[in-house]
Short mmCIF file of C-alpha atoms in Angstrom, two decimals:
data_model
loop_
_atom_site.label_atom_id
_atom_site.label_comp_id
_atom_site.label_asym_id
_atom_site.label_seq_id
_atom_site.Cartn_x
_atom_site.Cartn_y
_atom_site.Cartn_z
CA UNK A 1 -22.95 -2.57 12.83
CA UNK A 2 -23.06 1.59 12.72
CA UNK A 3 -22.01 4.40 15.65
CA UNK A 4 -25.50 3.96 17.16
CA UNK A 5 -23.90 1.12 19.36
CA UNK A 6 -22.18 1.70 22.21
CA UNK A 7 -18.83 -0.37 21.48
CA UNK A 8 -18.74 0.74 17.50
CA UNK A 9 -15.37 1.87 16.71
CA UNK A 10 -14.63 4.41 14.51
CA UNK A 11 -11.45 3.57 12.35
CA UNK A 12 -8.19 5.55 13.24
CA UNK A 13 -5.78 3.24 12.69
CA UNK A 14 -5.20 3.53 8.70
CA UNK A 15 -2.68 0.73 6.58
CA UNK A 16 -2.59 3.02 3.48
CA UNK A 17 -0.39 1.23 1.39
CA UNK A 18 1.21 0.52 -0.83
CA UNK A 19 0.11 -2.24 -3.49
CA UNK A 20 2.63 -4.86 -3.30
CA UNK A 21 4.32 -3.04 0.32
CA UNK A 22 3.46 -6.07 2.48
CA UNK A 23 0.61 -4.86 3.78
CA UNK A 24 -1.13 -7.75 4.07
CA UNK A 25 2.04 -9.01 6.22
CA UNK A 26 1.12 -5.97 8.57
CA UNK A 27 -1.89 -6.31 8.76
CA UNK A 28 -1.68 -9.58 9.83
CA UNK A 29 1.00 -8.95 12.82
CA UNK A 30 -1.30 -6.36 14.08
CA UNK A 31 -4.75 -7.15 14.22
CA UNK A 32 -3.47 -9.99 16.63
CA UNK A 33 -3.10 -7.03 19.17
CA UNK A 34 -5.62 -7.61 22.24
CA UNK A 35 -6.37 -3.45 21.41
CA UNK A 36 -7.10 -3.51 18.14
CA UNK A 37 -10.65 -4.57 16.93
CA UNK A 38 -10.53 -7.75 13.92
CA UNK A 39 -12.91 -6.81 10.98
CA UNK A 40 -14.37 -9.20 8.78
CA UNK A 41 -12.50 -7.27 6.24
CA UNK A 42 -9.62 -6.31 5.57
CA UNK A 43 -9.79 -4.22 2.67
CA UNK A 44 -12.86 -1.88 3.34
CA UNK A 45 -12.04 0.54 0.22
CA UNK A 46 -14.15 3.58 1.59
CA UNK A 47 -11.43 6.44 0.93
CA UNK A 48 -11.68 4.97 -2.91
CA UNK A 49 -15.08 5.04 -3.46
CA UNK A 50 -15.93 7.37 -6.13
CA UNK A 51 -19.19 6.46 -6.13
CA UNK A 52 -20.18 7.66 -2.09
CA UNK A 53 -21.25 11.62 -2.21
CA UNK A 54 -18.16 12.95 -0.97
CA UNK A 55 -19.87 16.60 -0.07
CA UNK A 56 -21.53 14.68 2.71
CA UNK A 57 -19.84 11.59 3.37
CA UNK A 58 -22.01 8.95 6.02
CA UNK A 59 -19.25 7.74 8.53
CA UNK A 60 -21.70 6.06 10.42
CA UNK A 61 -20.86 1.94 9.04
CA UNK A 62 -16.67 3.33 8.93
CA UNK A 63 -15.68 1.30 11.61
CA UNK A 64 -15.50 -2.38 13.81
CA UNK A 65 -18.04 -2.96 16.82
CA UNK A 66 -15.12 -5.82 18.29
CA UNK A 67 -16.14 -9.31 18.67
CA UNK A 68 -17.24 -10.72 21.78
CA UNK A 69 -13.50 -12.16 22.48
CA UNK A 70 -12.17 -8.71 22.96
CA UNK A 71 -15.35 -6.58 24.43
CA UNK A 72 -13.47 -4.56 26.50
CA UNK A 73 -10.24 -4.48 25.04
CA UNK A 74 -10.44 -3.54 21.90
CA UNK A 75 -8.98 0.25 21.50
CA UNK A 76 -8.54 0.94 17.85
CA UNK A 77 -10.61 0.28 14.45
CA UNK A 78 -8.68 -0.42 11.71
CA UNK A 79 -8.71 -0.18 7.88
CA UNK A 80 -5.64 -1.54 5.36
CA UNK A 81 -6.58 -0.69 2.25
CA UNK A 82 -3.15 -0.22 0.31
CA UNK A 83 -4.85 1.80 -3.03
CA UNK A 84 -5.35 4.93 -0.43
CA UNK A 85 -2.21 5.95 -0.84
CA UNK A 86 -2.39 6.43 -4.79
CA UNK A 87 -6.08 6.49 -5.41
CA UNK A 88 -6.74 10.03 -6.73
CA UNK A 89 -8.79 11.89 -3.52
CA UNK A 90 -8.22 9.70 -1.34
CA UNK A 91 -5.86 11.35 1.10
CA UNK A 92 -8.25 14.84 1.12
CA UNK A 93 -11.19 12.07 2.05
CA UNK A 94 -8.69 10.95 4.98
CA UNK A 95 -8.00 14.15 6.12
CA UNK A 96 -11.93 15.46 6.17
CA UNK A 97 -12.27 12.16 7.77
CA UNK A 98 -9.67 13.29 10.41
CA UNK A 99 -11.73 16.43 10.79
CA UNK A 100 -15.24 15.05 10.94
CA UNK A 101 -13.04 12.42 14.39
CA UNK A 102 -11.66 15.79 15.92
CA UNK A 103 -14.93 17.85 15.52
CA UNK A 104 -16.92 14.88 17.16
CA UNK A 105 -14.34 13.71 19.96
CA UNK A 106 -12.87 11.12 18.23
CA UNK A 107 -9.84 9.32 18.32
CA UNK A 108 -7.14 11.02 16.09
CA UNK A 109 -6.12 9.03 12.14
CA UNK A 110 -3.22 7.95 12.25
CA UNK A 111 -1.65 6.44 8.58
CA UNK A 112 1.05 3.07 8.15
CA UNK A 113 3.16 3.30 5.01
CA UNK A 114 5.01 0.89 3.76
CA UNK A 115 7.19 1.11 0.77
CA UNK A 116 9.51 -1.14 -1.69
CA UNK A 117 11.49 -0.95 -4.28
CA UNK A 118 9.36 0.68 -6.85
CA UNK A 119 10.99 -1.62 -9.66
CA UNK A 120 10.26 -4.37 -7.89
CA UNK A 121 6.80 -3.13 -6.58
CA UNK A 122 5.80 -2.36 -10.31
CA UNK A 123 6.98 -6.33 -11.02
CA UNK A 124 5.44 -7.61 -8.42
CA UNK A 125 1.92 -6.00 -9.44
CA UNK A 126 1.98 -6.62 -12.50
CA UNK A 127 2.48 -10.92 -11.81
CA UNK A 128 -0.44 -10.68 -9.23
CA UNK A 129 -2.49 -9.20 -11.76
CA UNK A 130 -1.21 -11.67 -14.89
CA UNK A 131 -1.84 -14.54 -12.65
CA UNK A 132 -5.50 -13.09 -11.27
CA UNK A 133 -6.81 -11.87 -15.66
CA UNK A 134 -5.11 -13.92 -17.99
CA UNK A 135 -7.28 -16.79 -17.23
CA UNK A 136 -10.57 -14.08 -17.82
CA UNK A 137 -8.99 -11.53 -20.80
CA UNK A 138 -5.70 -11.48 -22.08
CA UNK A 139 -3.17 -8.73 -19.66
CA UNK A 140 -0.41 -7.24 -21.20
CA UNK A 141 2.73 -7.96 -21.16
CA UNK A 142 5.27 -6.37 -18.73
CA UNK A 143 7.18 -4.54 -21.38
CA UNK A 144 4.23 -3.52 -22.94
CA UNK A 145 2.17 -2.58 -20.16
CA UNK A 146 5.48 0.09 -18.42
CA UNK A 147 5.12 2.05 -22.11
CA UNK A 148 1.23 2.72 -22.08
CA UNK A 149 -0.22 5.61 -21.19
CA UNK A 150 -0.96 5.44 -17.98
CA UNK A 151 -2.91 7.38 -14.70
CA UNK A 152 -1.53 10.30 -13.01
CA UNK A 153 -1.14 10.37 -8.78
CA UNK A 154 -3.65 13.19 -8.93
CA UNK A 155 -6.55 12.27 -11.46
CA UNK A 156 -7.95 9.68 -14.02
CA UNK A 157 -7.18 10.13 -17.42
CA UNK A 158 -9.71 10.75 -19.69
CA UNK A 159 -11.72 7.68 -21.62
CA UNK A 160 -10.26 5.75 -18.58
CA UNK A 161 -12.76 3.70 -16.72
CA UNK A 162 -11.92 3.50 -13.16
CA UNK A 163 -10.83 -0.23 -13.30
CA UNK A 164 -8.46 1.05 -16.13
CA UNK A 165 -6.83 3.00 -13.34
CA UNK A 166 -6.77 0.02 -10.57
CA UNK A 167 -5.21 -2.43 -13.05
CA UNK A 168 -3.32 -0.52 -15.58
CA UNK A 169 -1.29 2.13 -12.52
CA UNK A 170 1.56 -0.37 -12.68
CA UNK A 171 4.48 2.61 -13.20
CA UNK A 172 2.13 5.30 -11.16
CA UNK A 173 1.84 3.11 -8.36
CA UNK A 174 6.06 3.96 -7.70
CA UNK A 175 5.75 7.71 -7.91
CA UNK A 176 6.28 7.77 -4.08
CA UNK A 177 7.66 11.62 -4.04
CA UNK A 178 4.95 12.74 -5.51
CA UNK A 179 1.97 10.52 -3.92
CA UNK A 180 4.35 11.32 -0.58
CA UNK A 181 3.61 15.69 -0.80
CA UNK A 182 0.22 15.13 -1.46
CA UNK A 183 -0.24 13.35 1.32
CA UNK A 184 1.54 15.35 3.87
CA UNK A 185 -0.38 18.62 2.18
CA UNK A 186 -3.44 17.19 3.88
CA UNK A 187 -2.53 14.87 7.42
CA UNK A 188 0.48 15.92 9.21
CA UNK A 189 3.85 14.47 8.99
CA UNK A 190 3.80 12.90 12.19
CA UNK A 191 0.53 11.30 12.05
CA UNK A 192 2.35 9.11 10.15
CA UNK A 193 4.56 6.15 10.17
CA UNK A 194 6.82 5.56 6.72
CA UNK A 195 8.27 1.83 6.58
CA UNK A 196 10.39 0.20 4.22
CA UNK A 197 9.43 -3.39 2.85
CA UNK A 198 12.72 -5.07 3.41
CA UNK A 199 12.99 -4.36 7.22
CA UNK A 200 9.57 -5.67 7.41
CA UNK A 201 10.30 -8.79 5.77
CA UNK A 202 14.18 -8.43 7.39
CA UNK A 203 12.75 -8.24 10.91
CA UNK A 204 8.94 -8.20 10.93
CA UNK A 205 8.46 -8.34 15.24
CA UNK A 206 10.77 -5.33 14.64
CA UNK A 207 8.11 -3.93 12.15
CA UNK A 208 5.70 -4.89 14.91
CA UNK A 209 7.62 -3.12 17.96
CA UNK A 210 7.80 0.02 15.22
CA UNK A 211 3.62 -0.28 14.45
CA UNK A 212 2.48 -0.55 18.49
CA UNK A 213 5.20 2.19 19.50
CA UNK A 214 3.43 4.90 16.83
CA UNK A 215 0.12 3.71 17.79
CA UNK A 216 0.30 4.11 21.12
CA UNK A 217 -0.04 0.14 21.82
CA UNK A 218 1.99 -1.85 23.68
CA UNK A 219 4.25 -4.04 22.23
CA UNK A 220 3.72 -7.84 22.27
CA UNK A 221 6.91 -8.82 24.12
CA UNK A 222 6.04 -12.83 22.90
CA UNK A 223 6.84 -14.63 19.54
CA UNK A 224 5.22 -14.13 16.96
CA UNK A 225 4.44 -15.80 13.49
CA UNK A 226 6.88 -14.02 10.86
CA UNK A 227 5.81 -15.71 7.59
CA UNK A 228 4.76 -12.97 4.64
CA UNK A 229 1.33 -12.28 3.83
CA UNK A 230 0.07 -12.62 0.08
CA UNK A 231 3.27 -14.22 -1.00
CA UNK A 232 3.54 -17.85 -2.93
CA UNK A 233 4.68 -19.75 -5.41
CA UNK A 234 3.29 -19.26 -9.10
CA UNK A 235 4.72 -19.98 -12.96
CA UNK A 236 3.50 -17.69 -15.28
CA UNK A 237 3.14 -17.74 -19.26
CA UNK A 238 4.66 -14.29 -20.16
CA UNK A 239 7.65 -12.46 -21.70
CA UNK A 240 10.07 -11.95 -18.89
CA UNK A 241 11.46 -8.56 -18.25
CA UNK A 242 14.02 -7.36 -20.36
CA UNK A 243 17.11 -4.81 -19.13
CA UNK A 244 16.00 -2.46 -21.72
CA UNK A 245 12.80 -2.26 -19.45
CA UNK A 246 14.09 -1.77 -16.34
CA UNK A 247 16.53 0.52 -17.42
CA UNK A 248 13.24 2.51 -18.68
CA UNK A 249 11.68 1.94 -15.34
CA UNK A 250 14.53 3.23 -13.56
CA UNK A 251 14.90 6.87 -15.29
CA UNK A 252 10.88 7.13 -15.24
CA UNK A 253 11.65 6.59 -11.64
CA UNK A 254 14.87 9.03 -10.89
CA UNK A 255 13.48 12.18 -10.11
CA UNK A 256 10.61 10.81 -8.35
CA UNK A 257 12.88 9.07 -5.96
CA UNK A 258 14.96 11.51 -5.09
CA UNK A 259 11.97 13.73 -3.81
CA UNK A 260 10.42 10.42 -2.24
CA UNK A 261 13.68 10.44 -0.48
CA UNK A 262 14.36 13.50 0.92
CA UNK A 263 10.59 14.03 1.72
CA UNK A 264 10.25 10.68 4.03
CA UNK A 265 13.82 10.46 5.41
CA UNK A 266 14.40 6.89 4.19
CA UNK A 267 17.00 5.29 3.23
CA UNK A 268 16.45 3.95 -0.16
CA UNK A 269 20.22 3.62 -1.40
CA UNK A 270 20.18 -0.20 -1.48
CA UNK A 271 17.01 0.04 -3.36
CA UNK A 272 16.78 -1.94 -6.99
CA UNK A 273 15.91 1.36 -8.45
CA UNK A 274 18.69 3.30 -7.13
CA UNK A 275 21.43 1.00 -7.56
CA UNK A 276 20.52 1.01 -11.00
CA UNK A 277 20.72 4.68 -11.16
CA UNK A 278 24.39 4.41 -9.34
CA UNK A 279 25.35 1.77 -11.93
CA UNK A 280 25.91 0.05 -9.55
CA UNK A 281 23.11 -2.96 -10.76
CA UNK A 282 23.44 -3.95 -13.94
CA UNK A 283 19.17 -4.16 -15.07
CA UNK A 284 19.41 -7.35 -17.37
CA UNK A 285 20.85 -8.93 -13.83
CA UNK A 286 17.75 -7.65 -12.34
CA UNK A 287 15.04 -8.96 -14.55
CA UNK A 288 17.07 -12.85 -14.81
CA UNK A 289 16.24 -12.31 -11.30
CA UNK A 290 12.88 -11.13 -11.32
CA UNK A 291 12.21 -13.77 -14.09
CA UNK A 292 13.29 -16.57 -12.25
CA UNK A 293 11.68 -15.97 -9.04
CA UNK A 294 8.21 -15.30 -11.03
CA UNK A 295 9.03 -18.57 -12.73
CA UNK A 296 8.84 -17.44 -16.03
CA UNK A 297 10.74 -18.76 -19.02
#
């Protein structure tokens, strides 16, 4: 299915991050809209594919041909790949794609980004990877992982493979300030909807209204299934995080979180990271809570 098909819709909605930040829930809600074409793959992983020739990219297959039940109804195509916000070069590639669409009379790209407290996001990613990878090979414990040399937000460290960057970027993916600054250098701020994970979980219907309003789609006006996606009970055979681990993470994120709060305009004062930095939350208390939620000993 390519642009040669007259019903082909180029991707113009990008749910681009952050990982473990409710992208699965937002995608599941949005693709139920009759004007959003459903694609067989949620995460297209187009703009984080470094094997492509980005000096002359081929966009001909980057879109969706609506299914029969959406014929004449679907107007927008979506790609929900949360690694785009973090992956080096992805935002520049999205901006170039947007320019290509503008030059060919296509739609404007709109970007939806949902942010989660960086400590809780990091721990959630670690539990996911531990659950997924430990059956194949040993994955570092949480305390070890957050003390590793990690990829930055602009490049992969020398000697790292792309797989390393995906699997060990638990800390650096939470540097939202640097990543948002980079995104705003390449795409207009008014093309970005910035949301909070807490708000989506608390009221998914209101979150959906925010998305449809931003995207220029009519509101659903009916009951929706509020159950979050990609969340399930698990028990992990690994050492639990410690208060020292979380204090280290909070200190790591301190300056960047200030930048992110200023650039985004989002209220981050209730986030666990902010509360630890303000001495309003004991990191050992949070470590115990996260460990119990993850089923750690």
